[in-house]
Short mmCIF file of C-alpha atoms in Angstrom, two decimals:
data_model
loop_
_atom_site.label_atom_id
_atom_site.label_comp_id
_atom_site.label_asym_id
_atom_site.label_seq_id
_atom_site.Cartn_x
_atom_site.Cartn_y
_atom_site.Cartn_z
CA MET A 1 -25.41 8.24 -5.92
CA ALA A 2 -29.19 7.89 -5.59
CA GLU A 3 -30.66 4.64 -6.80
CA LYS A 4 -32.16 4.68 -10.28
CA VAL A 5 -33.45 2.09 -12.67
CA MET A 6 -31.07 1.17 -15.47
CA THR A 7 -30.09 -1.90 -17.42
CA MET A 8 -27.38 -4.06 -16.00
CA ALA A 9 -25.23 -3.16 -19.01
CA GLU A 10 -25.63 0.52 -18.15
CA ARG A 11 -24.73 -0.18 -14.58
CA VAL A 12 -21.51 -1.93 -15.58
CA VAL A 13 -20.59 0.87 -17.98
CA GLN A 14 -21.36 3.46 -15.32
CA LEU A 15 -18.90 1.66 -13.08
CA LEU A 16 -16.27 1.85 -15.83
CA GLY A 17 -16.82 5.60 -16.01
CA ASP A 18 -16.53 5.95 -12.24
CA LEU A 19 -13.20 4.16 -12.41
CA GLY A 20 -11.89 6.58 -15.04
CA VAL A 21 -12.15 4.38 -18.13
CA GLN A 22 -12.04 6.70 -21.13
CA ARG A 23 -12.80 4.31 -23.98
CA LEU A 24 -14.01 0.77 -24.53
CA PHE A 25 -12.21 -1.48 -27.02
CA GLY A 26 -13.10 -4.79 -28.57
CA MET A 27 -13.81 -7.16 -31.41
CA PRO A 28 -17.42 -7.80 -30.40
CA GLY A 29 -19.75 -10.71 -30.76
CA GLY A 30 -23.41 -10.66 -29.80
CA GLY A 31 -24.99 -11.23 -26.42
CA SER A 32 -23.71 -8.95 -23.69
CA ASN A 33 -21.14 -7.34 -26.01
CA ALA A 34 -23.87 -5.59 -27.99
CA ASP A 35 -25.61 -4.43 -24.81
CA LEU A 36 -22.39 -2.99 -23.40
CA ILE A 37 -21.52 -1.12 -26.61
CA GLU A 38 -24.99 0.44 -26.66
CA ALA A 39 -24.80 1.35 -22.98
CA ALA A 40 -21.35 2.90 -23.48
CA ALA A 41 -22.69 5.10 -26.29
CA LYS A 42 -25.61 6.17 -24.10
CA LEU A 43 -23.34 7.05 -21.18
CA GLY A 44 -20.67 8.84 -23.21
CA ILE A 45 -17.88 6.27 -23.32
CA PRO A 46 -16.79 5.78 -26.96
CA PHE A 47 -16.21 2.31 -28.37
CA SER A 48 -13.37 1.53 -30.78
CA LEU A 49 -13.41 -1.54 -32.97
CA ALA A 50 -10.21 -3.57 -33.09
CA HIS A 51 -9.54 -6.39 -35.53
CA SER A 52 -8.47 -8.92 -32.94
CA GLU A 53 -9.33 -9.39 -29.30
CA THR A 54 -5.71 -9.26 -28.17
CA ALA A 55 -5.17 -5.99 -30.04
CA SER A 56 -8.18 -4.50 -28.24
CA ALA A 57 -6.57 -5.39 -24.92
CA MET A 58 -3.27 -3.80 -26.02
CA MET A 59 -5.10 -0.58 -26.92
CA ALA A 60 -6.77 -0.49 -23.52
CA ILE A 61 -3.47 -1.28 -21.81
CA ALA A 62 -1.75 1.69 -23.46
CA GLN A 63 -4.51 4.04 -22.30
CA ALA A 64 -4.22 2.68 -18.77
CA GLU A 65 -0.45 3.10 -18.66
CA ILE A 66 -0.61 6.70 -19.84
CA SER A 67 -3.67 7.88 -17.92
CA GLY A 68 -3.08 5.97 -14.71
CA LYS A 69 -6.72 4.85 -14.88
CA PRO A 70 -7.97 1.37 -15.81
CA GLY A 71 -8.44 0.36 -19.42
CA ALA A 72 -11.36 -1.77 -20.56
CA CYS A 73 -12.11 -4.19 -23.37
CA ILE A 74 -14.80 -6.68 -24.32
CA ALA A 75 -14.77 -10.03 -26.10
CA THR A 76 -17.28 -12.63 -27.09
CA LEU A 77 -17.51 -16.05 -25.51
CA GLY A 78 -15.52 -19.07 -26.71
CA PRO A 79 -13.18 -17.96 -29.53
CA GLY A 80 -13.14 -14.36 -28.30
CA VAL A 81 -12.04 -15.49 -24.87
CA ALA A 82 -9.36 -17.76 -26.32
CA SER A 83 -8.08 -15.00 -28.57
CA ILE A 84 -7.79 -12.28 -25.93
CA MET A 85 -5.51 -14.27 -23.64
CA ASN A 86 -2.22 -12.81 -24.91
CA GLY A 87 -3.46 -9.30 -24.20
CA VAL A 88 -4.61 -10.24 -20.71
CA ALA A 89 -1.26 -11.93 -20.03
CA GLN A 90 0.41 -8.69 -21.12
CA ALA A 91 -1.57 -6.72 -18.54
CA PHE A 92 -0.82 -9.32 -15.88
CA LEU A 93 2.97 -9.43 -16.30
CA ASP A 94 3.37 -5.73 -17.09
CA ARG A 95 1.25 -4.75 -14.06
CA VAL A 96 -1.51 -2.85 -15.86
CA PRO A 97 -5.05 -2.26 -14.49
CA LEU A 98 -7.34 -3.74 -17.15
CA ILE A 99 -11.02 -4.69 -17.01
CA VAL A 100 -11.90 -7.53 -19.37
CA ILE A 101 -15.61 -8.20 -19.87
CA THR A 102 -16.63 -11.30 -21.79
CA ASP A 103 -19.91 -12.74 -22.94
CA CYS A 104 -21.00 -16.16 -21.70
CA HIS A 105 -23.92 -18.51 -22.19
CA PRO A 106 -26.95 -17.76 -20.02
CA GLU A 107 -27.58 -20.28 -17.28
CA SER A 108 -30.40 -21.86 -19.28
CA LEU A 109 -27.89 -22.91 -21.98
CA ARG A 110 -24.97 -24.03 -19.81
CA HIS A 111 -25.47 -27.64 -20.88
CA MET A 112 -24.77 -26.73 -24.54
CA GLN A 113 -21.27 -27.54 -25.83
CA HIS A 114 -21.04 -25.18 -28.81
CA GLN A 115 -18.41 -22.48 -28.06
CA SER A 116 -18.40 -23.58 -24.44
CA LEU A 117 -15.15 -23.24 -22.51
CA CYS A 118 -14.51 -23.01 -18.80
CA GLN A 119 -13.75 -19.31 -19.14
CA HIS A 120 -13.00 -18.75 -15.48
CA ASN A 121 -10.30 -21.43 -15.56
CA LEU A 122 -8.71 -19.80 -18.60
CA PHE A 123 -8.59 -16.37 -16.99
CA ALA A 124 -7.67 -17.40 -13.44
CA PRO A 125 -3.87 -17.74 -13.96
CA VAL A 126 -3.52 -14.33 -15.68
CA THR A 127 -5.93 -12.15 -13.69
CA LYS A 128 -6.20 -10.86 -10.14
CA PHE A 129 -9.91 -11.66 -10.07
CA SER A 130 -12.31 -13.57 -12.31
CA ALA A 131 -16.01 -14.17 -11.72
CA GLU A 132 -19.38 -14.29 -13.42
CA VAL A 133 -21.85 -11.47 -12.85
CA ARG A 134 -25.29 -12.89 -12.20
CA ALA A 135 -28.54 -11.24 -11.18
CA THR A 136 -28.11 -12.70 -7.71
CA ASN A 137 -24.52 -11.59 -7.02
CA VAL A 138 -24.10 -8.21 -8.72
CA GLU A 139 -23.15 -6.23 -5.62
CA ASP A 140 -20.69 -8.79 -4.37
CA VAL A 141 -18.92 -9.47 -7.68
CA LEU A 142 -18.61 -5.86 -8.80
CA SER A 143 -17.41 -4.77 -5.37
CA ARG A 144 -14.76 -7.50 -5.21
CA ALA A 145 -13.68 -6.80 -8.78
CA VAL A 146 -13.15 -3.11 -8.01
CA GLN A 147 -11.33 -3.88 -4.78
CA SER A 148 -8.99 -6.27 -6.56
CA LEU A 149 -8.46 -3.91 -9.49
CA LEU A 150 -7.40 -1.02 -7.26
CA ALA A 151 -5.23 -3.02 -4.87
CA PRO A 152 -1.49 -3.05 -5.62
CA PRO A 153 0.13 -4.39 -7.66
CA PRO A 154 -1.95 -3.37 -10.67
CA GLY A 155 -3.26 -6.05 -12.98
CA PRO A 156 -6.29 -7.28 -14.93
CA VAL A 157 -9.67 -8.39 -13.63
CA HIS A 158 -12.21 -10.41 -15.59
CA LEU A 159 -16.01 -10.36 -15.57
CA ASP A 160 -18.15 -12.92 -17.36
CA ILE A 161 -21.65 -11.63 -18.03
CA SER A 162 -24.35 -13.04 -20.27
CA GLY A 163 -26.74 -11.10 -22.47
CA GLU A 164 -29.55 -12.35 -20.29
CA VAL A 165 -28.03 -10.43 -17.39
CA THR A 166 -26.91 -7.25 -19.23
CA SER A 167 -30.40 -6.78 -20.70
CA SER A 168 -32.10 -7.13 -17.32
CA MET A 169 -33.03 -4.14 -15.19
CA SER A 170 -31.09 -3.05 -12.12
CA GLU A 171 -32.21 -0.84 -9.26
CA GLY A 172 -28.94 -0.87 -7.36
CA THR A 173 -26.16 1.67 -7.14
CA THR A 174 -22.78 1.34 -8.76
CA ALA A 175 -20.14 -0.37 -6.65
CA CYS A 176 -18.09 2.30 -4.90
CA ALA A 177 -14.67 2.82 -6.47
CA GLN A 178 -12.34 3.70 -3.59
CA ALA A 179 -8.62 4.25 -3.94
CA ALA A 180 -6.57 1.39 -2.60
CA HIS A 181 -4.90 1.79 0.79
CA LEU A 182 -1.15 1.60 0.42
CA PRO A 183 0.66 -0.48 3.03
CA SER A 184 3.34 1.06 5.19
CA SER A 185 6.57 -0.21 6.70
CA ASP A 186 7.44 -0.29 10.40
CA CYS A 187 10.16 1.55 12.30
CA ASP A 188 12.56 -1.40 12.34
CA VAL A 189 12.57 -1.44 8.56
CA TYR A 190 13.37 2.27 8.40
CA ARG A 191 16.26 1.82 10.83
CA LYS A 192 17.66 -0.92 8.62
CA VAL A 193 17.26 1.25 5.52
CA GLN A 194 18.98 4.14 7.28
CA GLN A 195 21.91 1.93 8.21
CA ILE A 196 22.34 0.58 4.68
CA LEU A 197 21.93 3.89 2.86
CA GLY A 198 24.25 5.65 5.29
CA GLN A 199 27.09 3.37 4.19
CA MET A 200 26.59 3.99 0.47
CA HIS A 201 29.06 6.35 -1.16
CA ARG A 202 28.43 5.36 -4.76
CA PRO A 203 24.73 4.46 -4.90
CA VAL A 204 22.81 3.92 -8.12
CA PHE A 205 19.07 4.31 -8.63
CA PHE A 206 17.24 1.45 -10.34
CA VAL A 207 14.00 2.92 -11.69
CA GLY A 208 11.26 0.48 -12.66
CA LEU A 209 7.74 0.24 -14.01
CA ALA A 210 6.06 1.24 -10.72
CA ALA A 211 7.75 4.66 -10.89
CA ARG A 212 6.05 5.91 -14.05
CA THR A 213 4.36 9.03 -12.73
CA GLN A 214 5.43 12.62 -13.16
CA GLU A 215 5.59 13.07 -9.38
CA ILE A 216 7.96 10.14 -8.91
CA SER A 217 9.98 11.25 -11.93
CA THR A 218 10.43 14.68 -10.37
CA GLY A 219 11.46 13.12 -7.06
CA VAL A 220 14.02 10.83 -8.69
CA GLN A 221 15.53 13.66 -10.69
CA GLN A 222 15.76 15.87 -7.61
CA HIS A 223 17.58 13.13 -5.72
CA CYS A 224 19.95 12.59 -8.63
CA GLU A 225 20.82 16.28 -8.63
CA SER A 226 20.94 16.80 -4.86
CA PHE A 227 23.04 13.76 -4.02
CA GLY A 228 24.88 13.10 -7.29
CA ILE A 229 23.34 9.69 -7.91
CA PRO A 230 23.14 8.16 -11.40
CA ALA A 231 19.83 6.57 -12.40
CA LEU A 232 19.36 3.51 -14.58
CA VAL A 233 15.89 2.77 -15.94
CA THR A 234 14.18 -0.41 -17.07
CA TYR A 235 12.57 -0.50 -20.50
CA LYS A 236 9.14 0.43 -19.18
CA ALA A 237 10.55 3.18 -16.97
CA LYS A 238 12.45 4.83 -19.83
CA GLY A 239 11.85 8.56 -19.57
CA VAL A 240 11.31 8.67 -15.79
CA ALA A 241 14.92 9.77 -15.67
CA PRO A 242 15.07 11.51 -19.06
CA ASP A 243 17.77 10.48 -21.50
CA HIS A 244 19.07 14.05 -21.58
CA HIS A 245 19.42 14.28 -17.78
CA ARG A 246 23.02 14.69 -16.74
CA TRP A 247 22.72 11.90 -14.15
CA PHE A 248 21.04 9.45 -16.51
CA GLY A 249 23.10 6.25 -16.42
CA GLY A 250 21.47 4.12 -19.10
CA LEU A 251 19.26 1.05 -19.18
CA LEU A 252 18.82 -1.68 -16.58
CA THR A 253 18.14 -5.10 -18.13
CA ASN A 254 20.32 -7.50 -16.08
CA GLY A 255 22.45 -7.74 -19.18
CA ALA A 256 25.99 -6.80 -20.14
CA LEU A 257 25.54 -3.20 -21.27
CA GLU A 258 25.12 -1.71 -17.79
CA ARG A 259 27.65 -3.98 -16.08
CA GLU A 260 30.45 -1.44 -15.69
CA VAL A 261 28.14 1.08 -14.03
CA LEU A 262 26.87 -1.50 -11.56
CA GLU A 263 30.35 -2.83 -10.77
CA ARG A 264 31.51 0.68 -9.83
CA ALA A 265 28.58 1.14 -7.42
CA ASP A 266 28.54 0.19 -3.74
CA GLY A 267 24.78 -0.04 -3.38
CA PHE A 268 21.50 0.18 -5.24
CA ILE A 269 18.27 2.02 -4.52
CA ALA A 270 15.42 0.41 -6.42
CA VAL A 271 12.51 2.78 -7.03
CA GLY A 272 9.44 0.97 -8.31
CA LEU A 273 11.57 -1.89 -9.59
CA ASP A 274 9.75 -5.11 -10.43
CA PRO A 275 12.13 -7.89 -11.53
CA VAL A 276 9.50 -9.11 -13.99
CA GLU A 277 11.28 -6.67 -16.31
CA LEU A 278 14.75 -8.16 -15.92
CA LEU A 279 16.32 -10.80 -18.11
CA PRO A 280 15.90 -14.26 -16.55
CA LYS A 281 19.55 -14.60 -15.56
CA VAL A 282 21.33 -14.94 -12.23
CA TRP A 283 21.84 -11.60 -10.46
CA ASN A 284 25.61 -11.35 -10.18
CA TYR A 285 25.99 -8.32 -7.91
CA SER A 286 26.67 -8.50 -4.17
CA GLN A 287 26.01 -4.85 -3.31
CA PRO A 288 22.97 -4.27 -1.06
CA VAL A 289 19.66 -3.39 -2.71
CA VAL A 290 17.14 -1.17 -0.93
CA SER A 291 13.70 -1.32 -2.52
CA ILE A 292 11.17 1.52 -2.45
CA SER A 293 7.83 0.68 -4.01
CA ALA A 294 4.07 0.99 -3.73
CA TRP A 295 3.77 -2.77 -3.33
CA HIS A 296 5.71 -5.69 -1.93
CA ILE A 297 7.85 -7.42 -4.53
CA ASP A 298 7.40 -11.18 -4.40
CA GLN A 299 10.48 -12.47 -6.24
CA GLN A 300 13.68 -14.43 -5.75
CA GLN A 301 15.92 -13.01 -8.48
CA VAL A 302 17.29 -9.85 -6.89
CA PRO A 303 18.26 -10.15 -3.20
CA ILE A 304 16.61 -7.24 -1.38
CA ALA A 305 18.48 -6.14 1.75
CA ALA A 306 15.62 -3.91 2.90
CA GLU A 307 12.23 -2.99 1.48
CA ILE A 308 9.98 -0.07 2.34
CA VAL A 309 6.47 -0.07 0.95
CA GLY A 310 4.07 2.84 0.63
CA ASP A 311 3.60 6.07 -1.28
CA THR A 312 6.75 6.26 -3.40
CA VAL A 313 6.92 10.06 -3.49
CA GLU A 314 6.72 10.22 0.31
CA LEU A 315 9.27 7.44 0.67
CA LEU A 316 11.73 9.26 -1.58
CA GLN A 317 11.36 12.29 0.65
CA LYS A 318 11.94 10.22 3.79
CA ILE A 319 15.20 8.69 2.61
CA THR A 320 16.78 12.10 2.02
CA ALA A 321 17.78 12.11 5.68
CA PHE A 322 19.48 8.72 5.30
CA LEU A 323 21.71 9.46 2.31
CA PRO A 324 25.23 10.93 2.49
CA LYS A 325 25.23 14.60 1.52
CA ARG A 326 27.01 13.92 -1.74
CA SER A 327 28.04 10.72 -3.47
CA ASP A 328 31.52 9.96 -4.77
CA TRP A 329 30.23 9.82 -8.34
CA SER A 330 31.21 12.62 -10.70
CA GLN A 331 28.93 13.78 -13.47
CA SER A 332 31.74 13.40 -15.99
CA GLU A 333 32.27 9.76 -14.99
CA VAL A 334 28.58 9.00 -15.47
CA ALA A 335 28.57 10.77 -18.84
CA LEU A 336 31.54 8.72 -20.05
CA LEU A 337 29.92 5.46 -18.93
CA LEU A 338 26.69 6.38 -20.69
CA GLU A 339 28.46 7.33 -23.89
CA ALA A 340 30.32 4.01 -23.86
CA GLN A 341 26.96 2.21 -23.68
CA ARG A 342 25.57 4.20 -26.57
CA ALA A 343 28.71 3.71 -28.62
CA ALA A 344 28.37 -0.05 -28.17
CA MET A 345 24.93 0.17 -29.77
CA ARG A 346 26.33 2.02 -32.80
CA PRO A 347 28.23 -0.62 -34.79
CA ALA A 348 30.19 0.47 -37.82
CA ASN A 349 28.05 1.44 -40.77
CA ILE A 350 27.99 -0.88 -43.76
CA ASP A 351 28.64 0.90 -47.04
CA GLY A 352 25.45 1.52 -48.95
CA LYS A 353 23.24 -0.25 -46.42
CA LEU A 354 20.71 1.07 -43.95
CA THR A 355 21.54 -0.12 -40.43
CA PRO A 356 19.01 -0.37 -37.57
CA HIS A 357 20.71 2.09 -35.23
CA ARG A 358 20.84 4.71 -37.96
CA VAL A 359 17.13 4.25 -38.59
CA VAL A 360 16.54 5.14 -34.95
CA GLU A 361 18.83 8.17 -35.06
CA VAL A 362 17.42 9.50 -38.34
CA VAL A 363 13.84 9.17 -37.08
CA ALA A 364 14.85 10.82 -33.80
CA GLY A 365 16.20 13.75 -35.79
CA VAL A 366 12.67 14.43 -37.01
CA TYR A 367 10.44 13.11 -34.21
CA GLY A 368 12.78 13.11 -31.18
CA GLY A 369 10.83 13.71 -27.98
CA SER A 370 7.62 12.21 -29.38
CA ARG A 371 5.98 9.26 -27.69
CA ILE A 372 6.94 5.95 -29.26
CA SER A 373 5.77 2.36 -29.08
CA VAL A 374 8.22 -0.48 -29.60
CA ASP A 375 7.58 -4.06 -30.63
CA ALA A 376 9.59 -7.06 -29.44
CA GLY A 377 12.41 -8.12 -31.72
CA ALA A 378 16.04 -7.38 -32.56
CA HIS A 379 15.19 -3.81 -33.60
CA MET A 380 14.15 -2.93 -30.04
CA PHE A 381 17.76 -2.98 -28.81
CA PRO A 382 18.95 0.12 -30.70
CA VAL A 383 15.56 1.78 -30.21
CA MET A 384 15.59 1.43 -26.43
CA CYS A 385 19.22 2.47 -26.09
CA LEU A 386 19.27 5.39 -28.50
CA TRP A 387 15.80 6.93 -28.51
CA PRO A 388 15.71 10.22 -26.51
CA ALA A 389 12.81 9.71 -24.07
CA LYS A 390 11.87 12.74 -22.01
CA GLU A 391 8.93 11.74 -19.77
CA PRO A 392 7.29 8.78 -18.03
CA CYS A 393 5.32 6.55 -20.42
CA GLY A 394 6.98 8.27 -23.35
CA VAL A 395 7.99 4.78 -24.47
CA LEU A 396 5.36 2.03 -24.63
CA ILE A 397 6.70 -1.51 -24.71
CA SER A 398 5.74 -5.00 -23.64
CA ASN A 399 8.51 -6.03 -21.27
CA GLY A 400 7.15 -8.34 -18.60
CA LEU A 401 5.57 -10.51 -21.29
CA SER A 402 7.70 -9.17 -24.18
CA THR A 403 5.15 -10.09 -26.79
CA MET A 404 5.25 -9.22 -30.46
CA ALA A 405 2.33 -7.43 -32.15
CA PHE A 406 2.13 -4.90 -29.30
CA ALA A 407 3.50 -1.68 -30.78
CA LEU A 408 0.80 -0.87 -33.34
CA PRO A 409 -2.30 -1.49 -31.20
CA ALA A 410 -0.65 0.20 -28.22
CA ALA A 411 0.08 3.27 -30.33
CA ILE A 412 -3.54 3.35 -31.49
CA GLY A 413 -4.81 3.29 -27.92
CA ALA A 414 -2.32 5.96 -26.87
CA CYS A 415 -3.03 8.22 -29.82
CA LEU A 416 -6.78 8.12 -29.17
CA LEU A 417 -6.07 9.90 -25.88
CA ASN A 418 -4.49 12.82 -27.74
CA PRO A 419 -5.11 12.56 -31.50
CA SER A 420 -3.25 15.79 -32.24
CA GLN A 421 0.14 14.38 -31.24
CA PRO A 422 1.96 11.95 -33.58
CA ILE A 423 3.27 8.69 -32.16
CA VAL A 424 6.15 6.78 -33.72
CA VAL A 425 5.71 3.02 -34.00
CA PHE A 426 8.91 0.96 -34.21
CA THR A 427 8.15 -2.58 -35.34
CA GLY A 428 9.76 -5.47 -37.11
CA ASP A 429 8.15 -6.91 -40.19
CA GLY A 430 7.30 -10.12 -38.34
CA GLY A 431 5.50 -8.31 -35.53
CA LEU A 432 3.52 -6.10 -37.88
CA LEU A 433 2.40 -9.07 -39.95
CA MET A 434 0.85 -10.48 -36.78
CA CYS A 435 -1.50 -7.50 -36.37
CA LEU A 436 -2.02 -6.20 -39.91
CA GLY A 437 -5.72 -5.65 -39.38
CA GLU A 438 -4.96 -2.80 -37.00
CA LEU A 439 -3.67 -0.76 -39.94
CA ARG A 440 -7.35 -0.43 -40.84
CA THR A 441 -8.08 0.66 -37.28
CA ALA A 442 -5.45 3.39 -37.56
CA ALA A 443 -6.86 4.49 -40.92
CA ARG A 444 -10.46 4.44 -39.72
CA GLU A 445 -9.62 6.52 -36.65
CA ASN A 446 -7.45 8.86 -38.80
CA LEU A 447 -4.59 8.83 -36.32
CA PRO A 448 -1.20 10.53 -36.90
CA LEU A 449 0.93 7.43 -36.42
CA ARG A 450 4.36 7.11 -38.01
CA ILE A 451 4.97 3.39 -38.45
CA ILE A 452 8.62 2.52 -39.04
CA VAL A 453 8.99 -1.08 -40.22
CA PHE A 454 12.45 -2.61 -39.84
CA ASP A 455 12.17 -4.63 -43.03
CA ASP A 456 14.76 -7.40 -43.34
CA SER A 457 12.36 -10.22 -44.33
CA VAL A 458 13.53 -12.47 -41.48
CA LEU A 459 12.95 -13.12 -37.79
CA SER A 460 16.39 -11.71 -36.99
CA LEU A 461 16.54 -12.38 -33.27
CA ILE A 462 15.59 -16.04 -33.70
CA LYS A 463 18.06 -16.39 -36.56
CA ILE A 464 20.85 -15.06 -34.34
CA LYS A 465 19.98 -17.63 -31.69
CA GLN A 466 20.00 -20.44 -34.24
CA ILE A 467 23.43 -19.41 -35.53
CA LYS A 468 24.79 -19.13 -31.98
CA ARG A 469 23.79 -22.75 -31.38
CA GLN A 470 25.28 -23.75 -34.74
CA TYR A 471 21.86 -24.71 -36.07
CA ARG A 472 20.62 -24.25 -39.58
CA THR A 473 18.65 -21.04 -40.10
CA ASN A 474 15.38 -22.81 -40.58
CA GLY A 475 11.85 -21.45 -40.29
CA VAL A 476 12.80 -17.79 -39.85
CA THR A 477 12.55 -16.37 -43.37
CA ILE A 478 9.48 -14.19 -43.82
CA GLY A 479 9.89 -13.24 -47.45
CA ALA A 480 9.45 -9.93 -49.20
CA VAL A 481 6.43 -7.71 -48.55
CA ASN A 482 5.56 -4.64 -50.60
CA TRP A 483 4.75 -2.52 -47.59
CA ALA A 484 3.95 0.64 -49.56
CA ASP A 485 1.29 -1.17 -51.59
CA LEU A 486 -0.03 -2.88 -48.50
CA ALA A 487 -0.35 0.45 -46.70
CA SER A 488 -2.16 1.94 -49.67
CA SER A 489 -4.62 -0.97 -49.73
CA MET A 490 -5.44 -0.21 -46.09
CA GLY A 491 -6.07 3.47 -46.80
CA LEU A 492 -2.71 4.68 -45.53
CA LEU A 493 0.24 6.54 -47.00
CA GLY A 494 3.13 4.14 -47.63
CA ARG A 495 6.78 4.80 -48.43
CA THR A 496 9.97 2.75 -48.79
CA ALA A 497 13.53 3.75 -47.86
CA THR A 498 16.69 1.85 -48.74
CA ASN A 499 19.26 4.30 -47.35
CA GLU A 500 19.53 7.16 -44.86
CA ASP A 501 18.87 9.91 -47.39
CA GLU A 502 15.71 8.20 -48.62
CA LEU A 503 14.54 7.65 -45.05
CA LEU A 504 15.04 11.30 -44.16
CA THR A 505 13.21 12.36 -47.32
CA CYS A 506 10.30 10.05 -46.52
CA LEU A 507 10.04 11.43 -43.00
CA ARG A 508 10.13 15.05 -44.09
CA GLU A 509 7.75 14.66 -47.02
CA THR A 510 5.13 12.94 -44.88
CA ALA A 511 5.53 15.04 -41.73
CA ALA A 512 2.47 17.14 -42.49
CA CYS A 513 0.24 14.12 -43.17
CA ALA A 514 -2.75 14.17 -40.83
CA GLY A 515 -3.20 10.40 -40.90
CA THR A 516 -1.04 7.32 -40.50
CA VAL A 517 2.15 6.92 -42.51
CA LEU A 518 3.96 3.61 -42.95
CA ILE A 519 7.64 3.71 -43.91
CA ALA A 520 9.41 0.46 -44.70
CA ALA A 521 13.09 0.86 -43.82
CA LYS A 522 14.89 -1.85 -45.76
CA ILE A 523 17.66 -2.57 -43.30
CA SER A 524 20.66 -4.84 -43.19
CA GLU A 525 20.44 -7.41 -40.40
CA GLU A 526 24.23 -7.78 -40.29
CA THR A 527 24.77 -5.53 -37.27
CA TYR A 528 22.17 -7.17 -35.03
CA PRO A 529 24.50 -9.86 -33.58
CA GLU A 530 26.97 -7.20 -32.46
CA THR A 531 24.31 -5.10 -30.73
CA LEU A 532 22.82 -8.17 -29.08
CA ARG A 533 26.23 -9.14 -27.66
CA ALA A 534 26.77 -5.61 -26.40
CA LEU A 535 23.42 -5.51 -24.66
CA ARG A 536 23.06 -9.01 -23.27
CA GLY A 537 26.56 -10.48 -23.40
#
């Protein structure tokens, strides 16, 4: 690009556009935030207001996961920086490319203490790169930020920039955004992989977060069909092997639910698996694990017998020559194992009460196949096991960090990419209370979200853990919330359901609503302990 005079804010925003950023999110302050919002408007990148800094990061994260391009958000200095940390940590542990741009004091005011934090030190542990953009280092900092952003594994980068800098003029060119070079493995590694795979007669695919592209999904499904290999997916990879696929083997969590499938296998082929998604428990399987991924996995939880690193689609094609022509698995065996898992997540109904797994199944009867977002909490167990996902990134969830208050802002970010398609939000009452302000964001953007609140007035998962330890159930009661009135006060349509028939009626009567609908499903928490035992042991 030929050099032209522009403000530094415009130059930064131009770089965002070159990287594929589609929208800027934030809860802005003054200083450089205002300059960046104005520059974004001038250069055609829309800005969406969030009601907390962390929520703005979650919105940007969802867009990045779906589009495969970086997301971007801004925050003010001091309290804005402190507030956005949970969102940045989410991007860091869930391996999401995110650009975080924060305001800072100009150099002339560095000696002032008001709102002054060592912002670099706060960001350093949860980012791949953090630096301040100054008039004297623009080329170097932007170039290194882009290089770090695009290098595997994905993750967040942070730029501090003061209003003094963003309002100054720049005559440079935007830092070049080049695709990262993927590493490759040597011949000795391939020989080892060939030897291990050649001895597998009952292999199982482990599909993880680094496999969430349509191309990898197609490759995995073709291998499942060609060689008769069942595929288990992590939470974030749900949909890469669709739930309806005849070789779909269920979820991989390092829990109890998948144990029988794994015990019947004689080897595992991990495709894009990052153990950051697995429960922090000892890996109790001795079968060899071959890892195929776009980046080296630095971990000590799962013993990897051999690892090949590079373009995952190409690597899948290469291993076809190493696999036996047909596994010893039968499709009927896999189907029975999967049905046993699903049955374990369907505890007996309680007369007259709405149970969590039936909420999932009733909603799926109306919106099955739609994209969903899922918050952390006890409700996520039946959702993740029973929701029929059909494509990569069809389920948005925080899994590496597993934070609450993710589902609603993530759904907002996702829906802004395609506002004509409804997204179902599954959240507990506790998680939604942590991000209530984003109901106004959904209303203001007029998005077709369907928010399903599992309303039991308690932090159910924590209560279960207290009871298991024979503690008093203390500090977990939320109390009653009139969700329908709350939704109405935010400019949304609100409904309440106390049984399956009422829930189905609510879903059908609001299906044509162009905006956001909130349905409070007043559930019984009584079945949660049983589903937790089935899933985790």
